PDB file of C-alpha atoms in Angstrom:
ATOM      1  CA  MET W   1     -88.944  -7.219  -7.954  1.00 51.00           C
ATOM      2  CA  PRO W   2     -91.978  -8.164  -5.449  1.00 64.00           C
ATOM      3  CA  GLY W   3     -94.328  -5.300  -5.810  1.00 81.00           C
ATOM      4  CA  ILE W   4     -94.863  -3.706  -1.900  1.00 88.00           C
ATOM      5  CA  THR W   5     -97.825  -6.003   0.195  1.00 90.00           C
ATOM      6  CA  ARG W   6    -100.412  -4.879   2.390  1.00 91.00           C
ATOM      7  CA  GLU W   7     -98.368  -5.157   5.066  1.00 93.00           C
ATOM      8  CA  GLU W   8     -95.477  -3.525   4.371  1.00 93.00           C
ATOM      9  CA  VAL W   9     -97.927  -0.388   3.501  1.00 93.00           C
ATOM     10  CA  ALA W  10     -99.463  -1.142   6.930  1.00 94.00           C
ATOM     11  CA  HIS W  11     -96.024  -1.162   8.676  1.00 95.00           C
ATOM     12  CA  LEU W  12     -95.339   2.044   7.126  1.00 93.00           C
ATOM     13  CA  ALA W  13     -98.063   3.925   8.081  1.00 94.00           C
ATOM     14  CA  ARG W  14     -98.034   2.403  11.927  1.00 95.00           C
ATOM     15  CA  LEU W  15     -94.192   4.424  11.766  1.00 96.00           C
ATOM     16  CA  ALA W  16     -96.000   7.571  10.427  1.00 95.00           C
ATOM     17  CA  ARG W  17     -99.030   7.080  13.007  1.00 95.00           C
ATOM     18  CA  LEU W  18    -101.519   6.926  10.008  1.00 94.00           C
ATOM     19  CA  GLU W  19    -104.854   4.985  10.493  1.00 94.00           C
ATOM     20  CA  LEU W  20    -105.096   3.218   7.443  1.00 93.00           C
ATOM     21  CA  ARG W  21    -108.461   1.433   5.981  1.00 93.00           C
ATOM     22  CA  ASP W  22    -108.231  -1.918   4.248  1.00 91.00           C
ATOM     23  CA  GLU W  23    -108.957  -0.343   0.869  1.00 92.00           C
ATOM     24  CA  GLU W  24    -106.589   2.358   1.890  1.00 93.00           C
ATOM     25  CA  LEU W  25    -103.768   0.034   2.151  1.00 93.00           C
ATOM     26  CA  ASP W  26    -104.727  -1.807  -1.182  1.00 90.00           C
ATOM     27  CA  HIS W  27    -104.491   1.545  -2.859  1.00 92.00           C
ATOM     28  CA  PHE W  28    -101.838   3.023  -1.678  1.00 93.00           C
ATOM     29  CA  ALA W  29     -99.812  -0.477  -2.103  1.00 91.00           C
ATOM     30  CA  GLY W  30    -100.591  -0.342  -5.174  1.00 90.00           C
ATOM     31  CA  GLN W  31     -99.451   4.004  -5.260  1.00 93.00           C
ATOM     32  CA  LEU W  32     -96.283   3.065  -4.039  1.00 92.00           C
ATOM     33  CA  ASP W  33     -95.449  -0.214  -5.982  1.00 90.00           C
ATOM     34  CA  ASP W  34     -95.977   2.062  -9.460  1.00 92.00           C
ATOM     35  CA  ILE W  35     -93.428   5.045  -7.269  1.00 92.00           C
ATOM     36  CA  ILE W  36     -90.639   2.816  -6.953  1.00 90.00           C
ATOM     37  CA  GLY W  37     -90.929   0.942 -10.252  1.00 89.00           C
ATOM     38  CA  ALA W  38     -90.617   4.378 -11.958  1.00 90.00           C
ATOM     39  CA  VAL W  39     -87.323   5.425  -9.585  1.00 87.00           C
ATOM     40  CA  ALA W  40     -86.015   2.113 -10.564  1.00 85.00           C
ATOM     41  CA  ARG W  41     -87.184   3.186 -14.139  1.00 86.00           C
ATOM     42  CA  VAL W  42     -84.829   6.188 -14.081  1.00 81.00           C
ATOM     43  CA  ALA W  43     -82.043   4.429 -12.076  1.00 77.00           C
ATOM     44  CA  GLU W  44     -81.673   2.354 -15.419  1.00 78.00           C
ATOM     45  CA  VAL W  45     -81.242   5.130 -17.560  1.00 77.00           C
ATOM     46  CA  ALA W  46     -78.984   7.060 -15.415  1.00 66.00           C
ATOM     47  CA  ASP W  47     -75.515   5.979 -16.704  1.00 72.00           C
ATOM     48  CA  GLN W  48     -71.801   6.544 -15.347  1.00 74.00           C
ATOM     49  CA  ASP W  49     -71.380   9.199 -18.205  1.00 76.00           C
ATOM     50  CA  VAL W  50     -74.276  11.609 -16.900  1.00 73.00           C
ATOM     51  CA  PRO W  51     -72.380  13.688 -13.542  1.00 76.00           C
ATOM     52  CA  PRO W  52     -74.884  14.025 -10.967  1.00 76.00           C
ATOM     53  CA  THR W  53     -76.725  17.193 -10.809  1.00 79.00           C
ATOM     54  CA  SER W  54     -78.473  19.456  -8.422  1.00 82.00           C
ATOM     55  CA  HIS W  55     -80.558  21.691 -11.679  1.00 83.00           C
ATOM     56  CA  PRO W  56     -80.767  20.573 -15.044  1.00 81.00           C
ATOM     57  CA  LEU W  57     -79.412  24.125 -15.938  1.00 85.00           C
ATOM     58  CA  PRO W  58     -76.195  25.950 -14.804  1.00 82.00           C
ATOM     59  CA  LEU W  59     -76.916  28.486 -11.846  1.00 82.00           C
ATOM     60  CA  THR W  60     -74.868  31.713 -11.974  1.00 83.00           C
ATOM     61  CA  ASN W  61     -75.228  34.218  -8.704  1.00 81.00           C
ATOM     62  CA  VAL W  62     -76.947  37.198  -9.729  1.00 82.00           C
ATOM     63  CA  MET W  63     -75.526  39.229  -6.576  1.00 88.00           C
ATOM     64  CA  ARG W  64     -73.392  42.486  -7.388  1.00 85.00           C
ATOM     65  CA  ALA W  65     -70.145  43.023  -6.302  1.00 86.00           C
ATOM     66  CA  ASP W  66     -69.697  44.263  -2.865  1.00 88.00           C
ATOM     67  CA  GLU W  67     -68.259  47.832  -2.773  1.00 92.00           C
ATOM     68  CA  VAL W  68     -67.868  50.234   0.179  1.00 92.00           C
ATOM     69  CA  LEU W  69     -69.575  53.591  -0.375  1.00 93.00           C
ATOM     70  CA  PRO W  70     -69.511  56.467   1.746  1.00 94.00           C
ATOM     71  CA  SER W  71     -71.995  56.136   4.754  1.00 93.00           C
ATOM     72  CA  LEU W  72     -73.056  57.725   7.750  1.00 93.00           C
ATOM     73  CA  THR W  73     -70.629  58.018  10.949  1.00 92.00           C
ATOM     74  CA  PRO W  74     -72.255  56.457  14.369  1.00 91.00           C
ATOM     75  CA  GLU W  75     -72.666  60.512  15.378  1.00 92.00           C
ATOM     76  CA  GLN W  76     -74.703  60.973  12.217  1.00 94.00           C
ATOM     77  CA  ALA W  77     -76.200  57.301  12.645  1.00 93.00           C
ATOM     78  CA  LEU W  78     -77.493  58.224  16.270  1.00 94.00           C
ATOM     79  CA  SER W  79     -77.872  61.897  16.302  1.00 93.00           C
ATOM     80  CA  GLY W  80     -81.797  61.610  15.727  1.00 91.00           C
ATOM     81  CA  ALA W  81     -82.154  58.768  18.618  1.00 92.00           C
ATOM     82  CA  PRO W  82     -84.372  59.074  21.559  1.00 92.00           C
ATOM     83  CA  ALA W  83     -81.122  57.537  23.741  1.00 93.00           C
ATOM     84  CA  GLN W  84     -77.971  56.136  23.150  1.00 92.00           C
ATOM     85  CA  GLU W  85     -75.147  54.425  25.077  1.00 91.00           C
ATOM     86  CA  GLN W  86     -71.376  53.328  23.552  1.00 92.00           C
ATOM     87  CA  GLN W  87     -72.661  54.136  20.262  1.00 90.00           C
ATOM     88  CA  ARG W  88     -75.453  52.086  20.451  1.00 92.00           C
ATOM     89  CA  PHE W  89     -79.158  52.832  19.857  1.00 93.00           C
ATOM     90  CA  LYS W  90     -80.655  52.021  23.302  1.00 93.00           C
ATOM     91  CA  VAL W  91     -83.877  50.658  23.696  1.00 91.00           C
ATOM     92  CA  PRO W  92     -85.875  49.232  26.670  1.00 88.00           C
ATOM     93  CA  GLN W  93     -85.120  45.632  27.925  1.00 85.00           C
ATOM     94  CA  ILE W  94     -87.546  42.856  27.188  1.00 86.00           C
ATOM     95  CA  LEU W  95     -85.826  39.775  28.135  1.00 85.00           C
ATOM     96  CA  GLY W  96     -85.807  40.516  31.484  1.00 74.00           C
ATOM     97  CA  GLU W  97     -82.175  39.712  32.002  1.00 68.00           C
ATOM     98  CA  ASP W  98     -78.990  41.911  32.851  1.00 61.00           C
TER      99      ASP W  98
END
């Protein structure tokens, strides 16, 4: 597979709106070529018998199950509120909308 050219790096830089000097184009061309080579080697190792995964270890949900527990009634919750309306806390309007 041919390597990444300076022109291709310059094109990518233009798309990303980056200004690169000539020595940077050469430097990044070599680096991008190494990265693409590494990805190609990984692709060679992957086999049809290996299922795609998002994580090398199985993940489990560590959240507890929802349980209904005794809680405050609306009247109890609003008992200390300075203002209430329709069983809700009433707060000052901030957006200027009705």
